[in-house]
Coordinates of C-alpha atoms in Angstrom, one line a residue:
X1 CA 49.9 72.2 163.6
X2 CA 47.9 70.2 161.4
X3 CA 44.8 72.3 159.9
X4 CA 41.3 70.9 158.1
X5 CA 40.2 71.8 154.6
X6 CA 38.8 75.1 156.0
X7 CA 42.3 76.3 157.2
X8 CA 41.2 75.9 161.3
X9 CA 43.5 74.1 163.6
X10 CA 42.8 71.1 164.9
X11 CA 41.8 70.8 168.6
X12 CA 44.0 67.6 168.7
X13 CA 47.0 68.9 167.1
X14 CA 47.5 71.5 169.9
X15 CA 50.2 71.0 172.1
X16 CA 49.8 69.7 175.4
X17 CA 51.1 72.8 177.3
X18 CA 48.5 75.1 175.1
X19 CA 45.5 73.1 176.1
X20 CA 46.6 73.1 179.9
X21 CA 46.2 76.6 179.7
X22 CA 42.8 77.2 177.7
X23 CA 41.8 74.7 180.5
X24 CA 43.2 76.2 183.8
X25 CA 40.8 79.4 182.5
X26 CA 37.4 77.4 182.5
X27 CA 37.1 77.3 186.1
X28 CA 37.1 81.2 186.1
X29 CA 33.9 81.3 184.1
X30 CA 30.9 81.3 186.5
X31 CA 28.9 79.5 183.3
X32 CA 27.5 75.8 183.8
X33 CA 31.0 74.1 183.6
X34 CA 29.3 70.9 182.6
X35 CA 27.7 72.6 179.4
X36 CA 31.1 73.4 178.4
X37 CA 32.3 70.3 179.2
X38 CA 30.1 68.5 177.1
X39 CA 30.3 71.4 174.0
X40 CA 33.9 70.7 174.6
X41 CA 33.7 66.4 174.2
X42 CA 31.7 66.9 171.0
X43 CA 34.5 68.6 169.5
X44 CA 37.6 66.9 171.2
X45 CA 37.5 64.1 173.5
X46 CA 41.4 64.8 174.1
X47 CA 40.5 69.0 175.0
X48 CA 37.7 67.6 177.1
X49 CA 40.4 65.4 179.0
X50 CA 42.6 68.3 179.9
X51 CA 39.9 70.4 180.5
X52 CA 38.5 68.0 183.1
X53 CA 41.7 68.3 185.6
X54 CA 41.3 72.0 185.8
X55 CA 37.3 72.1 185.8
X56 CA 37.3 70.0 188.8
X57 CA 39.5 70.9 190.8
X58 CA 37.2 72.4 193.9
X59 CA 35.7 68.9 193.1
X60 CA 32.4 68.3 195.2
X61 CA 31.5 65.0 195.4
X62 CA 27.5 64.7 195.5
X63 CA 26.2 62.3 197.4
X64 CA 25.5 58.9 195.3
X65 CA 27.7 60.6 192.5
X66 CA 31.1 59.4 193.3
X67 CA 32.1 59.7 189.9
X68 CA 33.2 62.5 189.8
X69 CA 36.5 61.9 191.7
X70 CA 37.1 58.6 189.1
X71 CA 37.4 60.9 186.1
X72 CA 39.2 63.3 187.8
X73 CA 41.3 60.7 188.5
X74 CA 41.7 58.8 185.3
X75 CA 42.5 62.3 183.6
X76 CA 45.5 62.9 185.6
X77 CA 46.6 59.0 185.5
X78 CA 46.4 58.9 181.7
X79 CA 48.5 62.3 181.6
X80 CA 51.2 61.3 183.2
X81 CA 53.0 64.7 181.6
X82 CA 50.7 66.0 184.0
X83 CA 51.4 65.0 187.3
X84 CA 53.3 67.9 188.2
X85 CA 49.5 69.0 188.8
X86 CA 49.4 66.6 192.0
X87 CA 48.9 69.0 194.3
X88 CA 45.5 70.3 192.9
X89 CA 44.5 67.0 192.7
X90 CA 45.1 66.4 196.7
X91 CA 43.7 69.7 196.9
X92 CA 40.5 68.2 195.7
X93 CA 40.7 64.8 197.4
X94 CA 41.7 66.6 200.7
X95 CA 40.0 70.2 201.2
X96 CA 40.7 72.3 204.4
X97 CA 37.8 71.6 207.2
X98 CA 35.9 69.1 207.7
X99 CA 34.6 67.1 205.3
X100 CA 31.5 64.4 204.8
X101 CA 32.7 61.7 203.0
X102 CA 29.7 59.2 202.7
X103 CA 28.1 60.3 206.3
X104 CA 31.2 60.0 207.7
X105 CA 33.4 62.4 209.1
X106 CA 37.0 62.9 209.6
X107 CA 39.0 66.4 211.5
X108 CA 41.3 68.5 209.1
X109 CA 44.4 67.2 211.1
X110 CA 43.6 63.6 209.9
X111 CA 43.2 64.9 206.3
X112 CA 46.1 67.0 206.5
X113 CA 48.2 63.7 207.9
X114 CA 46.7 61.5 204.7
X115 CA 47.7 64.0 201.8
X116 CA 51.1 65.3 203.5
X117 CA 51.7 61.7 203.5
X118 CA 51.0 60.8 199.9
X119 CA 52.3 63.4 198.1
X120 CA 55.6 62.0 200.1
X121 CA 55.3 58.5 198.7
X122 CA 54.3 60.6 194.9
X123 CA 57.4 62.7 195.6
X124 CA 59.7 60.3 196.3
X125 CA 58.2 58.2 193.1
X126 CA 58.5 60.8 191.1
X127 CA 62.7 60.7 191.7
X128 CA 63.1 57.1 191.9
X129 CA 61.0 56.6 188.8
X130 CA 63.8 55.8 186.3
X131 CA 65.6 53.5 188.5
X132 CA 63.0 51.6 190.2
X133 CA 61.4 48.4 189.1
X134 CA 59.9 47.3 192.3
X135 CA 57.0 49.1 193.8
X136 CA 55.2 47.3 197.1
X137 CA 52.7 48.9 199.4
X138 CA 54.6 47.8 202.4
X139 CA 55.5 51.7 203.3
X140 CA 51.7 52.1 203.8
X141 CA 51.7 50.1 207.0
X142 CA 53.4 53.5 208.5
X143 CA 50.2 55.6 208.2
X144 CA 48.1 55.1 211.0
X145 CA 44.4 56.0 210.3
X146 CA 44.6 56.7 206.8
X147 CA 41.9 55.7 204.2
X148 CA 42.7 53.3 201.7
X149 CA 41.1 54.5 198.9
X150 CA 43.0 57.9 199.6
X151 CA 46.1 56.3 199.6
X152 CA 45.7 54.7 196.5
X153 CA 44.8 57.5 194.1
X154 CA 48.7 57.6 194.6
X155 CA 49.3 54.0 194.2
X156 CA 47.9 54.9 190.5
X157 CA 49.9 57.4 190.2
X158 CA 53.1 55.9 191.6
X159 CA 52.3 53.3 188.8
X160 CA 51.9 54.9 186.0
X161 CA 55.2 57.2 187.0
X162 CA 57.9 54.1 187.4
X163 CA 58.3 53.3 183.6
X164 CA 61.0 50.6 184.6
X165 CA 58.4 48.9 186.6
X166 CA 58.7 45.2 186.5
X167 CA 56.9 43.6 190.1
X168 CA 53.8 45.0 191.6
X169 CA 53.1 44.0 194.9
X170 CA 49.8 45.2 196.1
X171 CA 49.3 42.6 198.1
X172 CA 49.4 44.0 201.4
X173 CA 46.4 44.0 204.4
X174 CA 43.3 44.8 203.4
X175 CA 42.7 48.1 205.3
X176 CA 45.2 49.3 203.7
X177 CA 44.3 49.0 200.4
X178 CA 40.5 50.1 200.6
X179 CA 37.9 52.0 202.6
X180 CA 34.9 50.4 204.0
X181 CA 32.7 51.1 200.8
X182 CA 33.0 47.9 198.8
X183 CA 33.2 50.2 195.4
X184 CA 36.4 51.5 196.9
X185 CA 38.4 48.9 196.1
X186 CA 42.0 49.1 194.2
X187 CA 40.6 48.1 190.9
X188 CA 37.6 50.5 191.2
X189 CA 40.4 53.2 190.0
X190 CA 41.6 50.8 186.7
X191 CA 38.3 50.0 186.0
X192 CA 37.4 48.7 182.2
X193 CA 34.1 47.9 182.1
X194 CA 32.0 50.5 180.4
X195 CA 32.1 53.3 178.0
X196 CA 32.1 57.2 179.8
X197 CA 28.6 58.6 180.1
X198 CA 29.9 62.2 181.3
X199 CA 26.6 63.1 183.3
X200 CA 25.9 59.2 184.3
X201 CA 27.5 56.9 186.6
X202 CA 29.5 54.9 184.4
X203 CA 33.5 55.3 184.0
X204 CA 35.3 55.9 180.6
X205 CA 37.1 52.5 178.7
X206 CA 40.7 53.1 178.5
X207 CA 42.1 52.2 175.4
X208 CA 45.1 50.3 175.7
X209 CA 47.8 53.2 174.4
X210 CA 47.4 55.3 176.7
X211 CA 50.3 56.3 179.0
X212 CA 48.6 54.5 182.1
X213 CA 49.5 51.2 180.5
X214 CA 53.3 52.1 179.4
X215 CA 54.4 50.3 182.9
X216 CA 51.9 48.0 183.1
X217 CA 52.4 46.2 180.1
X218 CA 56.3 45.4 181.5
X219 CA 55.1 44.5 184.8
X220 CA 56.4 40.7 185.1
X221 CA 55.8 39.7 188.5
X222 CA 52.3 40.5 189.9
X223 CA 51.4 39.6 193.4
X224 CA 47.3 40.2 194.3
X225 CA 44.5 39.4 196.7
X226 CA 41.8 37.0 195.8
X227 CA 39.2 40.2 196.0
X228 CA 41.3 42.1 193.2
X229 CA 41.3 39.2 190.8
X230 CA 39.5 42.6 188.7
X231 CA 43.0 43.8 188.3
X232 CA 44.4 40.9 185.9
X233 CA 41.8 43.2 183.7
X234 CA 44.6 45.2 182.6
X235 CA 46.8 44.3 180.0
X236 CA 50.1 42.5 181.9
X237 CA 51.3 41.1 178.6
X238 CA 54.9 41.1 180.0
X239 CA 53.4 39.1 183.3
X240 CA 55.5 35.7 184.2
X241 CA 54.8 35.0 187.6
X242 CA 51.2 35.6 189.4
X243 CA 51.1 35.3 192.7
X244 CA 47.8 35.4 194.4
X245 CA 46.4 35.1 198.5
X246 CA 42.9 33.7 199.0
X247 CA 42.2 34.1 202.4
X248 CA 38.5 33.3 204.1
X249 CA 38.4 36.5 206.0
X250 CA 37.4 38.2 202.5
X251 CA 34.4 36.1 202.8
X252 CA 31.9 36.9 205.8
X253 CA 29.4 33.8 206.2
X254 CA 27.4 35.9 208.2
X255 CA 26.4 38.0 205.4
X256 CA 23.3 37.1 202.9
X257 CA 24.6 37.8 200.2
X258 CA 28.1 36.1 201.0
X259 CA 29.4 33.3 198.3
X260 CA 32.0 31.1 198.2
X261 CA 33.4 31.9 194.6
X262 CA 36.0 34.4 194.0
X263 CA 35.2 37.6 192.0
X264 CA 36.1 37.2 188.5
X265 CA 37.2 39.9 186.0
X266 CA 34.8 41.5 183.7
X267 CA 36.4 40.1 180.8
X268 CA 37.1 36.4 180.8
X269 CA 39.7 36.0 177.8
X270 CA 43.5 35.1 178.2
X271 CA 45.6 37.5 177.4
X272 CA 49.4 36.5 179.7
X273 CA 50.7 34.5 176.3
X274 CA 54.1 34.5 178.8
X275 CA 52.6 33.6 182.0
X276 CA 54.0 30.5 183.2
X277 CA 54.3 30.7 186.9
X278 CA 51.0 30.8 189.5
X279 CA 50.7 30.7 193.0
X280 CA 47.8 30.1 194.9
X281 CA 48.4 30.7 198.8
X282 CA 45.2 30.0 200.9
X283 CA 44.3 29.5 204.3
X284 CA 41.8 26.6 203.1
X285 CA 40.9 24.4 200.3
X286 CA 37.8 23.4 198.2
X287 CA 34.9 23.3 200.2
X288 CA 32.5 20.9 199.8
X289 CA 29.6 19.3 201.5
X290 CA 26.1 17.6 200.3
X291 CA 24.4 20.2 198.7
X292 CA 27.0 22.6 197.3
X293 CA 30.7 23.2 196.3
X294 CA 33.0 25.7 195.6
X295 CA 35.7 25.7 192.9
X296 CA 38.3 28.6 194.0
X297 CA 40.8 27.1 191.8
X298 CA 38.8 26.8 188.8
X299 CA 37.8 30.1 189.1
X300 CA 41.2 31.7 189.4
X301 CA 42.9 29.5 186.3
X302 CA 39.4 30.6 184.4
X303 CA 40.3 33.8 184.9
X304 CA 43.9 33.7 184.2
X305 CA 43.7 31.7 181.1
X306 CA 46.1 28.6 181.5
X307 CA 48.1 27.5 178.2
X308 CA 51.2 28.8 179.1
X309 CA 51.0 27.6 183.0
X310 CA 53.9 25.3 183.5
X311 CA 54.8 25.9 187.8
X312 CA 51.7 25.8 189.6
X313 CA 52.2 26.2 193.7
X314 CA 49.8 25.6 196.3
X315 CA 50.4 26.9 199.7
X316 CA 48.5 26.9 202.5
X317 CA 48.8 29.7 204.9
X318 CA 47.5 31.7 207.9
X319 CA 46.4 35.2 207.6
X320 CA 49.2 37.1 209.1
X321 CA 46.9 38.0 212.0
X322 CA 46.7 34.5 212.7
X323 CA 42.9 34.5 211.9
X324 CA 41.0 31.1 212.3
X325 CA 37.5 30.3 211.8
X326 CA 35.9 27.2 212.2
X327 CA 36.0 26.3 208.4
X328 CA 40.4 26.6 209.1
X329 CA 41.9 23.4 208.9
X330 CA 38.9 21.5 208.3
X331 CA 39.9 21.3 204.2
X332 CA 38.3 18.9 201.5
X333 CA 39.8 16.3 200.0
X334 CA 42.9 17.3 197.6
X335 CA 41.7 15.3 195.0
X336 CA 39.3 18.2 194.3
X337 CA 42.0 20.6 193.8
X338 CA 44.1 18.1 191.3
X339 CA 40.9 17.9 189.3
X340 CA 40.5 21.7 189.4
X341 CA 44.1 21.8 188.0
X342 CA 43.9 19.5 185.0
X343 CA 43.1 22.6 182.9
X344 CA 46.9 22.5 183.2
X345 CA 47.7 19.4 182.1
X346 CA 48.9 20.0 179.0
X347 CA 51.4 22.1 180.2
X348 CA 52.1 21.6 183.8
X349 CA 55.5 20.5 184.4
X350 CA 56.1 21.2 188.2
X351 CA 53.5 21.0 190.8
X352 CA 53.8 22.1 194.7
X353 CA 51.3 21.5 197.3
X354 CA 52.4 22.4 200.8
X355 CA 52.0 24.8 203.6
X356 CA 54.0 27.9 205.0
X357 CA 53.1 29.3 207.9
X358 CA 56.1 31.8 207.8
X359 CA 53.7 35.3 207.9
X360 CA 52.4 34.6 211.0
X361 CA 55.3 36.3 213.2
X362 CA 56.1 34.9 216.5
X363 CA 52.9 33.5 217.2
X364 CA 52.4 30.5 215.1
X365 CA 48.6 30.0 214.3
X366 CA 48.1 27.0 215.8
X367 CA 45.0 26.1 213.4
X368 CA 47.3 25.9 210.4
X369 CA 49.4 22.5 212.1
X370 CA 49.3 20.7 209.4
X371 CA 48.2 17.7 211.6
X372 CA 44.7 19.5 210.9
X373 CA 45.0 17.6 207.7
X374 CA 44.2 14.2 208.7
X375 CA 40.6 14.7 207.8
X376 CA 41.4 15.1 203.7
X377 CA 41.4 12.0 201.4
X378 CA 44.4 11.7 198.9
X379 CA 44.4 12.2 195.4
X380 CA 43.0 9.8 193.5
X381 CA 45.1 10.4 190.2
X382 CA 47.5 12.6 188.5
X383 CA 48.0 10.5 185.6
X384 CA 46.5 12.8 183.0
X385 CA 49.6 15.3 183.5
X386 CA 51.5 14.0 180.8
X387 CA 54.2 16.6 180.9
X388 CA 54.5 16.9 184.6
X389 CA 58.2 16.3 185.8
X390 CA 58.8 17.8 189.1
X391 CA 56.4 16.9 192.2
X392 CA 56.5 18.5 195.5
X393 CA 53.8 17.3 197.9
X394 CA 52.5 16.8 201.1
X395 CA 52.3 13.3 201.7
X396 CA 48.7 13.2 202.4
X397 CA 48.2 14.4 198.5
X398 CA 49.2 10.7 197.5
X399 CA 47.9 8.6 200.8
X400 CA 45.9 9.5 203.9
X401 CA 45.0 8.1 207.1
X402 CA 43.0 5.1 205.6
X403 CA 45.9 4.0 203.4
X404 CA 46.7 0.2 203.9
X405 CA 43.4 -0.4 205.6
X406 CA 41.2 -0.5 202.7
X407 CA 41.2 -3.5 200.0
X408 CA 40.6 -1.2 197.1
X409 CA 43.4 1.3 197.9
X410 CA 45.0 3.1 194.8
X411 CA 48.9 2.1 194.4
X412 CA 51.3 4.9 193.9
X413 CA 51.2 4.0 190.2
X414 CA 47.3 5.3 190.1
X415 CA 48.2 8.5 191.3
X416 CA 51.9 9.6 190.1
X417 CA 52.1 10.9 187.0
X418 CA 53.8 8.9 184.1
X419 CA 56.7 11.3 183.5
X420 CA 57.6 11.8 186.2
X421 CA 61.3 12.5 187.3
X422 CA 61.9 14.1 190.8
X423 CA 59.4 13.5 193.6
X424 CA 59.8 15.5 197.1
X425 CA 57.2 14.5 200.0
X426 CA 56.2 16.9 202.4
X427 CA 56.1 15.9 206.1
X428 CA 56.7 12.1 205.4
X429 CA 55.1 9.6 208.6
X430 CA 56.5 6.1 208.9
X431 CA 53.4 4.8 206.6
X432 CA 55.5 6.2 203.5
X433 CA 57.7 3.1 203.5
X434 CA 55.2 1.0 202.4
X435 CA 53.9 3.3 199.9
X436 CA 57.5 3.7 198.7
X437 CA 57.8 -0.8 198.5
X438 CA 54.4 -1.0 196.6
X439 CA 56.2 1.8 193.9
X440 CA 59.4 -0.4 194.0
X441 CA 56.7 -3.3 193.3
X442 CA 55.1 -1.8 190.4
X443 CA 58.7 -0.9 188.6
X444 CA 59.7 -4.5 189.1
X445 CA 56.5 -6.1 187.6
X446 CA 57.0 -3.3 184.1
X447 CA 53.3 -2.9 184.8
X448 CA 51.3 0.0 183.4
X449 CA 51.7 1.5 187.1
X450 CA 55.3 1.7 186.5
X451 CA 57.3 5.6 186.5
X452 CA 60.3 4.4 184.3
X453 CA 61.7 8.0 184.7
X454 CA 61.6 8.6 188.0
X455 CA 65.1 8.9 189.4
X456 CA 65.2 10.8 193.0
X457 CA 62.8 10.1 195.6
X458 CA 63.6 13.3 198.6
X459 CA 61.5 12.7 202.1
X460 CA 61.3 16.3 203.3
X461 CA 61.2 15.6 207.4
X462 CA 59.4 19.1 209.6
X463 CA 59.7 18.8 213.4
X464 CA 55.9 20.0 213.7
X465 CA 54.5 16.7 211.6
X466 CA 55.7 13.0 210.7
X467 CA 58.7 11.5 211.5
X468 CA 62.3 13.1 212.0
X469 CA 64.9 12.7 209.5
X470 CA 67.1 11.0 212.2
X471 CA 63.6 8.3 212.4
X472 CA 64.3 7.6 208.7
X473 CA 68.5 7.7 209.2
X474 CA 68.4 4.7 211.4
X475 CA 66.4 2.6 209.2
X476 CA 68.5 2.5 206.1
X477 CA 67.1 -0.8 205.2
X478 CA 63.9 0.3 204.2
X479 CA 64.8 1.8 201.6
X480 CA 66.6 -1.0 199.6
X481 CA 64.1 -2.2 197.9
X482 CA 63.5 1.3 196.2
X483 CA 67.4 1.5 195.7
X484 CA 67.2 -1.8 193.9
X485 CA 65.3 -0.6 190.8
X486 CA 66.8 2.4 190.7
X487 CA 65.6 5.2 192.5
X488 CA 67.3 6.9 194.9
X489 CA 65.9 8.0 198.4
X490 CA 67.4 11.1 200.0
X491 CA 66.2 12.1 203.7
X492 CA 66.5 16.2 204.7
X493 CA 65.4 17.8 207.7
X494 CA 63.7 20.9 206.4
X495 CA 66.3 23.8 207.9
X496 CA 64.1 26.7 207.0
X497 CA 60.9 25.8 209.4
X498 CA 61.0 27.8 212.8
X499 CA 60.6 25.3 215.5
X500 CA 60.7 27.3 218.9
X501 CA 57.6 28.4 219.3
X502 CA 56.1 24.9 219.2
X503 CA 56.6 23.7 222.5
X504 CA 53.7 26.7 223.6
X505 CA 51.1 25.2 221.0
X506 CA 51.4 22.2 222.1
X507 CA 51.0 23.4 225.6
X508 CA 47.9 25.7 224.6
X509 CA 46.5 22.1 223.4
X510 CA 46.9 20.5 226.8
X511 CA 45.1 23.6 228.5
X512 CA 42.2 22.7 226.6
X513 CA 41.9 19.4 226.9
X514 CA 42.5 19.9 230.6
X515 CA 39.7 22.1 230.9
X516 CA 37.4 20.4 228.8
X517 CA 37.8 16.6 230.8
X518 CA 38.8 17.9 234.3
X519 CA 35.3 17.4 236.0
X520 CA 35.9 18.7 239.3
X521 CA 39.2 19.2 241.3
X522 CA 42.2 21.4 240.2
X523 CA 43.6 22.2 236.7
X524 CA 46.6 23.5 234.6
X525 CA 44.8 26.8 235.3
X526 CA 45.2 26.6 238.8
X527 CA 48.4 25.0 239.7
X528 CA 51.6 27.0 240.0
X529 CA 53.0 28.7 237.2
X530 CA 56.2 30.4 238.5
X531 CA 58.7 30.8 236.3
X532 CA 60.5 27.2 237.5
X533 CA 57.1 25.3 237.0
X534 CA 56.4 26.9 234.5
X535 CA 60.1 25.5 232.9
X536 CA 59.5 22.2 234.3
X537 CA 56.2 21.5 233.2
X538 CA 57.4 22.8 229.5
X539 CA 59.6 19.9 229.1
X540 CA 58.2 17.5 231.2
X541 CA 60.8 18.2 234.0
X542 CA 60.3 16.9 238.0
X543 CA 59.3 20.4 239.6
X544 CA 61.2 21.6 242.4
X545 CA 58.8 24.5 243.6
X546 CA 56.8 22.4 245.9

């Protein structure tokens, strides 16, 4: 043990085991704890760590004093040698009784449920540690009326214990990753922000080296909610792909103090030198009307830091739920996300815009057709993305409705960028083959317009929107002009889209519309809907039934 000039040991030169024990005796001593405690951090901030685990174990949480719990909690994460001791910290978090938990209440059985539960998922962490490098919160979904915020006190642990770790999903729905308190949230137990004030309110800064951050720093594939942005906080300086949801439900209009920018993390700095993929995945766009805007995109890529970035993806999606609003499907133009994403352009080198509606189960959302589109104006340019190669768009990104009605129309020149080498258009309508002659135009006349490396041209056909692949097929001849200079044009009928349930949305649609013009006499609603009708009027069958 090391010793000072006066021959005494050193409080930080004691072994781990040794302080465990001088700590698991303090809470014998009917003296003010906190006195000790705070004798104890003037000679030791490490003694005063271990000390803390022990000290609070009976932990009472006063009221507006939450605190408490967080360094109780940050003890045991950055002692990982520690977490043998997990069962005085549920011991804590989950006393017998009944217990108030900010005016709320909850029976024993419910507690009892929550922490047998937990210390299962902690268990079976603790085994799988050195061969797992995946960790999601999908087994969560299994516990029915458990807190969130309970739950993850052993999400931290769980991370801090898998030292192979490589992707952290902690993406999953919302309730089940925090409790109604807003200062519940996931990142509320990694937070950074401020020094520790022992008898304040504020939590203590982790430095960097401690074991929390030993799996952390190899995590490479991170996939977050727009609400725990706070996370990217923590030093991911493995992380290669970022994948985050921004949904609108996050957002309540109704509330006053409600805004339309994300959260951002305390710290605004780069610090993902290897990040090179991100994924946005949203069930809207930009917003904008006459007074303001809002610039999720911005936001996020402010946040992330962006000189690496060289995939960026797009995707529109429905909340699994299938939750609509009135703001769904009525998006802003994409040119505002294009200029959001030239803080990329001097790496971008594949771009995807397009929508997936594949996490909305059996009933497809019918708010997230991507006909819902036809009210967003194209992109005006992409011609500052010097670098950008691969392009993967919905074609309403390069023309909308208005295309070929109006004399000062951009040509595909003014908006494809001047590298570029592959080009794959979502959802292409029969309006593309002029679009595709006026490119075939520009190459001809060398112009400045012209994309000399642009090779393969695919048309990426969905049933739900444009034309079919077979529509293209039996027009070979439109494409001959683009074959002429060079480019090839490949047709595919997307094989991955689920198609069955479309038929009943389309349906649902003629319900409404029914309802909504029928003035008096009989509707949809009241006609017969036996199962033969019901067939026949499906696919527009002669009924037999009457």
């Amino acid at each position: 043990m090391d010793a000072d000039s006066t021959g005494r040991v050193r409080l930080e030169s004691l072994p781990n085991e040794l302080l465990g024990d001088i700590a698991e005796n303090l809470h014998a001593l009917d003296t003010d704890r906190e006195g000790f405690l705070t004798s104890l951090a003037l000679v030791s901030r490490r003694f005063r760590e271990v000390a803390e685990l022990v000290v609070y174990r009976d932990l009472h949480i006063p009221k507006g004093r939450p605190i408490r719990l967080d360094l109780l909690l940050r003890t045991l994460l950055e002692r990982p040698d520690l977490a043998s001791k997990a069962r005085i910290l549920s011991s804590a978090i989950f006393p017998s009784g009944t217990r108030e938990w900010h005016g709320m209440t909850s029976p024993p059985d419910e507690f009892e449920k929550i922490k047998t539960q937990c210390i299962k998922y902690l268990q079976t962490a603790l085994e799988a540690g050195p061969k797992s490098s995946m960790l999601t919160t999908s087994l969560l979904k299994g516990v029915d009326g458990a807190w969130g915020y309970d739950i993850n006190v052993y999400i931290g642990l769980m991370i801090t214990l898998l030292p192979n770790l490589q992707d952290l999903d902690i993406c999953g729905p919302k309730r089940y990753l925090t409790i109604h308190d807003e200062t519940w949230r996931l990142e509320r137990l990694f937070h950074m922000a401020s020094e520790a004030d022992l008898n304040g309110n504020s939590l203590r800064h982790l430095q960097e080296s401690t074991p929390l951050f030993n799996s952390i720093k190899n995590v490479k594939t991170l996939t977050i909610q727009g609400w725990q942005l706070p996370l990217l906080n923590l030093p991911f300086d493995s992380l290669k792909t970022l994948d985050i949801t921004i949904l609108e439900e996050e957002y309540d209009s109704e509330d006053p103090d409600w805004s339309p920018n994300l959260p951002l993390p305390i710290t605004l700095h780069c610090r993902y030198p290897n990040l090179s993929t991100l994924v946005i995945r949203s069930d809207w766009l930009e917003l904008c009307s006459d007074s303001e805007q809002s610039w999720r995109t911005s936001r996020v890529l402010e946040a992330v830091g962006c000189q690496g970035v060289m995939q960026f993806k797009f995707i529109l999606q429905s909340y699994p739920t299938g939750y609509c609003s009135s703001r769904t499907g009525y998006l802003a133009e994409f040119n505002l996300l294009i200029e959001n994403l030239y803080a990329l352009k001097e790496t971008l080198e594949s771009l995807t815009v397009d929508y997936d509606d594949t996490t909305t189960g059996s009933l497809r959302d019918p708010h997230l057709d991507p006909r819902h589109l036809k009210t967003c104006g194209a992109a005006k340019s992409m011609r500052g993305f010097k670098k950008l190669k691969s392009l993967k768009v919905l074609q309403r990104v390069l023309l909308d409705g208005t295309y070929a009605q109006l004399p000062t129309k951009n040509r595909p020149g003014d908006i494809l960028p001047p590298g570029l080498e592959e080009l794959v258009i979502v959802c292409p309508n029969r309006k593309i083959i002029q679009w595709l002659e006026e490119l075939a135009e520009d190459r001809m006349a060398d112009s400045n317009l012209s994309v000399p490396n642009l090779r393969c041209i695919v048309l990426l056909c969905r049933v739900r929107w444009g034309e079919s692949a077979s529509w293209f097929l039996r027009r070979p001849s439109a494409f001959l002009k683009v074959r002429q200079v060079g480019i090839d044009v490949q047709v595919i009928q997307d094989a991955d889209e689920t198609v069955s349930i479309l038929p009943y949305c389309i349906l649902f649609d003629c319900f409404c519309r029914q309802c909504q013009e029928a003035d008096e006499g009989t509707t949809l609603w009241d006609e017969d809907w036996t199962d033969e009708a019901w067939s026949a009027r499906l696919f527009g069958l002669p009924s037999d039934t009457n």
